[in-house]
mmCIF file of N, CA and C in Angstrom:
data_model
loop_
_atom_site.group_PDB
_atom_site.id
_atom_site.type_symbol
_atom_site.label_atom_id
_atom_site.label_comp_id
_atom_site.label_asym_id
_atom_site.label_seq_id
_atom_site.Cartn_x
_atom_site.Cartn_y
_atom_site.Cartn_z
ATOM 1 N N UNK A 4 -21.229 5.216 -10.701
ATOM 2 C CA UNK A 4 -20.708 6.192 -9.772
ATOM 3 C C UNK A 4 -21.315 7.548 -10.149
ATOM 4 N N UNK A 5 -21.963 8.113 -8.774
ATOM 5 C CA UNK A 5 -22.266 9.635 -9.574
ATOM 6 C C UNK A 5 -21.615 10.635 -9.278
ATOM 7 N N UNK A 6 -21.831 11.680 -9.794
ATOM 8 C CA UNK A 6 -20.830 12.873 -10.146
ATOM 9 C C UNK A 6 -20.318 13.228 -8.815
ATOM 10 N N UNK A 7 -21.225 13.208 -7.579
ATOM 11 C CA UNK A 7 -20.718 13.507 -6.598
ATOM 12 C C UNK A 7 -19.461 12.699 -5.692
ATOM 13 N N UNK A 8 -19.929 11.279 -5.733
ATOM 14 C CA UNK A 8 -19.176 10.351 -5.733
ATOM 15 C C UNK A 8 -17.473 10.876 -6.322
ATOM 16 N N UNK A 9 -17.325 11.054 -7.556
ATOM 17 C CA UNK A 9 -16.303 10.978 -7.969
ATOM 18 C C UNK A 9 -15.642 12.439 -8.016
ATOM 19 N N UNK A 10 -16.037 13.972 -7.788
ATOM 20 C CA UNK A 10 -15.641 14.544 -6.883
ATOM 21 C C UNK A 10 -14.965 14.364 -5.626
ATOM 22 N N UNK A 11 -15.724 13.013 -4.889
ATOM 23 C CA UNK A 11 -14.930 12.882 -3.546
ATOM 24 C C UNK A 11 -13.574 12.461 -3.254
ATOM 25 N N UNK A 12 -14.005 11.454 -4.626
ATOM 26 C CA UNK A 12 -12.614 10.679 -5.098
ATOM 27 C C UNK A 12 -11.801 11.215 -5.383
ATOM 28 N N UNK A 13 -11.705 12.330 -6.554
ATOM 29 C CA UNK A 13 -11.156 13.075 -6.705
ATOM 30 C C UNK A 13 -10.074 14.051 -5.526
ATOM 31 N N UNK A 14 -11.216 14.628 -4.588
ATOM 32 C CA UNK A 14 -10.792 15.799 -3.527
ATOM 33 C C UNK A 14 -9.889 15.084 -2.351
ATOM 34 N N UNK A 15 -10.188 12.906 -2.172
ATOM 35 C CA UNK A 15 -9.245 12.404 -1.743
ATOM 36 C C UNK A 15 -8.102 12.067 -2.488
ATOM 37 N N UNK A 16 -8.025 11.444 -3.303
ATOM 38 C CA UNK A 16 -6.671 11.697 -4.037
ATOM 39 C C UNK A 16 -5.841 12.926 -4.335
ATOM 40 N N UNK A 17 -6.219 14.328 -4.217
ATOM 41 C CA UNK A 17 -5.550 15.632 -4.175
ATOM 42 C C UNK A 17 -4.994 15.437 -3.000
ATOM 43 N N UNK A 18 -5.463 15.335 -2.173
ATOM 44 C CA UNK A 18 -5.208 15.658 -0.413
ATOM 45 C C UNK A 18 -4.154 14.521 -0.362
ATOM 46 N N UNK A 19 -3.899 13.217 -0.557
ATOM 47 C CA UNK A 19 -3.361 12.433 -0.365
ATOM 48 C C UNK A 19 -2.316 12.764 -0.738
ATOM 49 N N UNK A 20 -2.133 13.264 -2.411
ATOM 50 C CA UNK A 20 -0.912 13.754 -3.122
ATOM 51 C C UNK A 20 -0.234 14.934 -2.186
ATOM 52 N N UNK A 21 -0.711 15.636 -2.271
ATOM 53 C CA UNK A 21 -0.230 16.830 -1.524
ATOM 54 C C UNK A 21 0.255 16.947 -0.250
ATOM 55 N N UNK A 22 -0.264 15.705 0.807
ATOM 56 C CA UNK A 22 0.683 15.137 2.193
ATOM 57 C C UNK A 22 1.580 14.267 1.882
ATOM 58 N N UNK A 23 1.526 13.946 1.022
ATOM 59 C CA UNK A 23 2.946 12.401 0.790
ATOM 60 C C UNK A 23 4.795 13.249 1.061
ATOM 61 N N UNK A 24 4.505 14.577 0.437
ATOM 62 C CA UNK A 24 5.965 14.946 0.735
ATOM 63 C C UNK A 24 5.940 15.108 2.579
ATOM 64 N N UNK A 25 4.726 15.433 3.223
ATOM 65 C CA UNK A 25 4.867 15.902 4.490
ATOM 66 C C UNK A 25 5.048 14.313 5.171
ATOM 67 N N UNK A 26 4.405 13.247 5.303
ATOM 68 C CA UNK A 26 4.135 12.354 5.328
ATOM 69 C C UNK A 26 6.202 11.667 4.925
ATOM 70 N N UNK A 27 6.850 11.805 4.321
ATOM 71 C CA UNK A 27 7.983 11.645 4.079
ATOM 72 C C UNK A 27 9.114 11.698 4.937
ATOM 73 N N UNK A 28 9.016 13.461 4.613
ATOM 74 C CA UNK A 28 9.663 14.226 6.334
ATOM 75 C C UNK A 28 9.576 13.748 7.590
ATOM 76 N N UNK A 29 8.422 13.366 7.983
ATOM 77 C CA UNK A 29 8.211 12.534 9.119
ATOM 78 C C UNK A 29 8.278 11.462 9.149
ATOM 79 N N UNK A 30 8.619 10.611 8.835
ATOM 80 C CA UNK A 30 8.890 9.194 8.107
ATOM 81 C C UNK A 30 10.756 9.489 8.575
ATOM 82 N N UNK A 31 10.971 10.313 7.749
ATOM 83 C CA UNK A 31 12.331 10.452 7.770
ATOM 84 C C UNK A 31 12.837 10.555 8.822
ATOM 85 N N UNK A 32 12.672 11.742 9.662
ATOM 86 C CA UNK A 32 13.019 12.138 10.803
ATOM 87 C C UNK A 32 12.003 11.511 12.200
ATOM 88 N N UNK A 33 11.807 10.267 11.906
ATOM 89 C CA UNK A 33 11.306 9.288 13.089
ATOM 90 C C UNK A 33 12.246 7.846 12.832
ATOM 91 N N UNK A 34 12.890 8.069 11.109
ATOM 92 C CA UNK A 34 14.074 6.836 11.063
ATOM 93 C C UNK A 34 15.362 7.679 11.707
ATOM 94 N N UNK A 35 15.784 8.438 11.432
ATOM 95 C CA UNK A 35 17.007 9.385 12.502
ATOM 96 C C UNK A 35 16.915 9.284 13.837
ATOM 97 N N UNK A 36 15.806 9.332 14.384
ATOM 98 C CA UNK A 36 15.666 9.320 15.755
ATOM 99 C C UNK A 36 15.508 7.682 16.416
ATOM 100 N N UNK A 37 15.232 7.236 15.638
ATOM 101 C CA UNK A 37 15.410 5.714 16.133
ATOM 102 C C UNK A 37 16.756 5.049 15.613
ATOM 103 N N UNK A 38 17.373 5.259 14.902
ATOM 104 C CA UNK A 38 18.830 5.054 14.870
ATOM 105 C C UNK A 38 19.156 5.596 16.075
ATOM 106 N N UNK A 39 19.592 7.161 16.046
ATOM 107 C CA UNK A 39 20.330 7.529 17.121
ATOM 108 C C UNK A 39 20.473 6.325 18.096
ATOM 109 N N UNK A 40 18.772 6.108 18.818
ATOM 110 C CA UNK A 40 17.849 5.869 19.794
ATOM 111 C C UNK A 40 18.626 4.342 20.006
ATOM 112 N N UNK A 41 18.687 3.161 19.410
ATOM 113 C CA UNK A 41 18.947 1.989 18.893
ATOM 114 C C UNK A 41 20.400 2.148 18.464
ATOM 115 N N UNK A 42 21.110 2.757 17.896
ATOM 116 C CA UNK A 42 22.851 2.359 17.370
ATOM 117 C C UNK A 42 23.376 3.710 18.047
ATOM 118 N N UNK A 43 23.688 3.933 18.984
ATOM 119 C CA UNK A 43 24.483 5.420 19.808
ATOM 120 C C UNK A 43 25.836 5.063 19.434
ATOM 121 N N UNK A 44 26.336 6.411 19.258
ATOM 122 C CA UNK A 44 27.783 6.140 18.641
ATOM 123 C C UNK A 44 28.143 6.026 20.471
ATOM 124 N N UNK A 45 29.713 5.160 19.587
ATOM 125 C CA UNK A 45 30.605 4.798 20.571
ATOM 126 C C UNK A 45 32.130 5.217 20.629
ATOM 127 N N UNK A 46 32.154 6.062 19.871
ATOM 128 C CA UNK A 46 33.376 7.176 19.917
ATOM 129 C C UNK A 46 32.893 8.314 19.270
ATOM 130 N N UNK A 47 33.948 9.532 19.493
ATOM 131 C CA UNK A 47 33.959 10.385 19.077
ATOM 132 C C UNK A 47 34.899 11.039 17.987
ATOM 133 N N UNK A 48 35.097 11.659 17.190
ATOM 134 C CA UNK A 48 36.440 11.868 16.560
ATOM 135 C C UNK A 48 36.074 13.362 16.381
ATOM 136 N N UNK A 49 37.710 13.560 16.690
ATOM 137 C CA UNK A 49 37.839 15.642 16.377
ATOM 138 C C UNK A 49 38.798 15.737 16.024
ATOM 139 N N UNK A 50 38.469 16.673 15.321
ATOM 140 C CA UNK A 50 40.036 17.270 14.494
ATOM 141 C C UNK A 50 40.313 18.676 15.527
ATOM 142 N N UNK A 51 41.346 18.766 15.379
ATOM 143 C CA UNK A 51 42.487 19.476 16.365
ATOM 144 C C UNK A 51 43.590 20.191 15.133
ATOM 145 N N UNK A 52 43.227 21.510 15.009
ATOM 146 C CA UNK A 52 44.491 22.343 14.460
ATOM 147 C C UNK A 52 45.234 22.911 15.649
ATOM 148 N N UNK A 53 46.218 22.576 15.637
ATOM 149 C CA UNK A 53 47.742 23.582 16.204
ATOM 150 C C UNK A 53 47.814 24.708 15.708
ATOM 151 N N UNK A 54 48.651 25.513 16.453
ATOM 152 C CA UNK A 54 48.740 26.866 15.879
ATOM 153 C C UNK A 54 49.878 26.604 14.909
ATOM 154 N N UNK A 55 50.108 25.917 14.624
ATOM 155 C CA UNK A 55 51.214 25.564 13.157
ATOM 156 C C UNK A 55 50.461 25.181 11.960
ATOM 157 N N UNK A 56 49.134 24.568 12.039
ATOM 158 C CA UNK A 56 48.751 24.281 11.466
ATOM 159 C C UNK A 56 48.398 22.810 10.882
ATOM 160 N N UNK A 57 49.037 22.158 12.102
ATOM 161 C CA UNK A 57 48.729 21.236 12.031
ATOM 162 C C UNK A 57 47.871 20.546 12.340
ATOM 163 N N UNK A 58 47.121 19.181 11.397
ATOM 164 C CA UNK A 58 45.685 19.009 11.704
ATOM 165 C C UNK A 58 46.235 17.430 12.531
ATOM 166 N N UNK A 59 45.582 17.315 13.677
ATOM 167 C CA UNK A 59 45.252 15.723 13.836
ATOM 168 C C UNK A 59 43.965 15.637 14.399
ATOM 169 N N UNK A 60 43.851 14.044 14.202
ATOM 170 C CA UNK A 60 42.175 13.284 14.431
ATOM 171 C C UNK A 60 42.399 12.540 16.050
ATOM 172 N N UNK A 61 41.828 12.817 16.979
ATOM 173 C CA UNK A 61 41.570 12.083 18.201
ATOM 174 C C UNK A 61 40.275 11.526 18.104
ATOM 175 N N UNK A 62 40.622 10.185 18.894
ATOM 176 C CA UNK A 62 39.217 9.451 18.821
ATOM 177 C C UNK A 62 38.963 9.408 20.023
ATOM 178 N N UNK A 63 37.864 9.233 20.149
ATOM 179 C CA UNK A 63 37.581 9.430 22.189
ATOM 180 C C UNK A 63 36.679 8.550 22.227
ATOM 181 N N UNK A 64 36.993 7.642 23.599
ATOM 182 C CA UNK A 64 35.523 6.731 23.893
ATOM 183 C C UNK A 64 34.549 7.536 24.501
ATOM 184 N N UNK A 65 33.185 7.284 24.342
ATOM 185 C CA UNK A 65 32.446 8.269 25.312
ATOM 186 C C UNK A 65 32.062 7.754 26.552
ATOM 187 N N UNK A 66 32.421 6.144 26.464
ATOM 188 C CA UNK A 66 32.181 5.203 27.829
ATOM 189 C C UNK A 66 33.382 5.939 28.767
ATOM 190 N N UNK A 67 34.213 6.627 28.991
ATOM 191 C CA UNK A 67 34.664 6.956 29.782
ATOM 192 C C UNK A 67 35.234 8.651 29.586
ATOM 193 N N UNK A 68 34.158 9.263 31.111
ATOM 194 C CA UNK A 68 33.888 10.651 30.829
ATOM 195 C C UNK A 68 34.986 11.237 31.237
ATOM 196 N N UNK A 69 36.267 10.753 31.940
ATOM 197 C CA UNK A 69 37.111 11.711 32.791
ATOM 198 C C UNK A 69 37.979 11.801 31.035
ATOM 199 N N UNK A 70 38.154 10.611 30.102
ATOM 200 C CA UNK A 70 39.151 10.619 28.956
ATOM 201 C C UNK A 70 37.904 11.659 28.337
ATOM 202 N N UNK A 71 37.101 12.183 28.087
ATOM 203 C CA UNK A 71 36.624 12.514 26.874
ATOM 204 C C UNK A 71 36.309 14.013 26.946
ATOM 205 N N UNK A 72 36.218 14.117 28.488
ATOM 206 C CA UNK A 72 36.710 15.909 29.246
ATOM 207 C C UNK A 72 38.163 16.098 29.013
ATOM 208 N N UNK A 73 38.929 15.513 29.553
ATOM 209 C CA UNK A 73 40.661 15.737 28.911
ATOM 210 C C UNK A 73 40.558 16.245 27.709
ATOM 211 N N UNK A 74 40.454 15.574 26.909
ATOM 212 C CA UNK A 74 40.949 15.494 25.660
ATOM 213 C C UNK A 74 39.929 16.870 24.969
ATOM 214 N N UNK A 75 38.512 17.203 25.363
ATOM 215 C CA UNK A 75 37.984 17.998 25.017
ATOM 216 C C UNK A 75 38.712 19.442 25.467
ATOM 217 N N UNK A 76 39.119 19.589 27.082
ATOM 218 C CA UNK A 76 39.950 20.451 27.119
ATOM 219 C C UNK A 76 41.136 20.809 26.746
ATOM 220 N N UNK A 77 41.634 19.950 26.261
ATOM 221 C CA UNK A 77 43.205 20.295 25.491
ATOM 222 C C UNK A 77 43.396 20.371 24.010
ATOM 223 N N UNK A 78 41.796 19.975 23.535
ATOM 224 C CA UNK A 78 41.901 20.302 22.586
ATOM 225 C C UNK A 78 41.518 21.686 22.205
ATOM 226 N N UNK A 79 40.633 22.582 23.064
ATOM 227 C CA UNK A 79 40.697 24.244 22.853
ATOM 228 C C UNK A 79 41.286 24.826 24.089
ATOM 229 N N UNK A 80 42.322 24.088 24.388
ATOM 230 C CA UNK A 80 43.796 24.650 24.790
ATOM 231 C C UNK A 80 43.682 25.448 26.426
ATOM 232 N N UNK A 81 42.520 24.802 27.235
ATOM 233 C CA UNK A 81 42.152 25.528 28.080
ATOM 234 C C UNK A 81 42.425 24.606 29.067
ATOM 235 N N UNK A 82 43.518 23.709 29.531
ATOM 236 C CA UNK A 82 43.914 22.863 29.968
ATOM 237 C C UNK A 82 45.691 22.658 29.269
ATOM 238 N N UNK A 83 46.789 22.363 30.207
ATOM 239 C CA UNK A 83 47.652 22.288 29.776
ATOM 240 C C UNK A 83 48.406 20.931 30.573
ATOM 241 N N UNK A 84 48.687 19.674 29.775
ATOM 242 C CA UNK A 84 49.040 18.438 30.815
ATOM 243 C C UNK A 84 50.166 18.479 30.102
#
């Protein structure tokens, strides 16, 4: 191998090292997006403080939009049933 040769080798293995974290990130955030994409949630859950202070958890289907507007409006109190 001659000197130039193994310079090259060299200047590819730097470059390689030095994208692997970028190369990661995108890796990563193309497995997030295909989850989402492939497993969509199928409820929702919110927490709800009262003005007492009290905390509760509602779960909401999102298959049905008229329950998941309700419940979104009464939970910041801009709706009164």
């Amino acid at each position: 191998m001659s000197e130039t040769e193994a310079y090259i080798q060299l200047i590819a293995m730097v470059g390689i090292l030095l994208c692997l974290p970028y190369c990661g990130y995108v890796f990563y955030n193309i497995g997030r997006w295909a989850t989402a994409k492939l497993f969509p949630p199928k409820y929702l859950t919110i927490e709800i403080t009262d003005e007492t202070g009290t905390i509760r958890f509602e779960r909401i289907d999102l298959k049905n939009d008229e329950e998941l507007v309700n419940k979104l409006l009464l939970a910041r109190g801009a709706s009164e049933r």
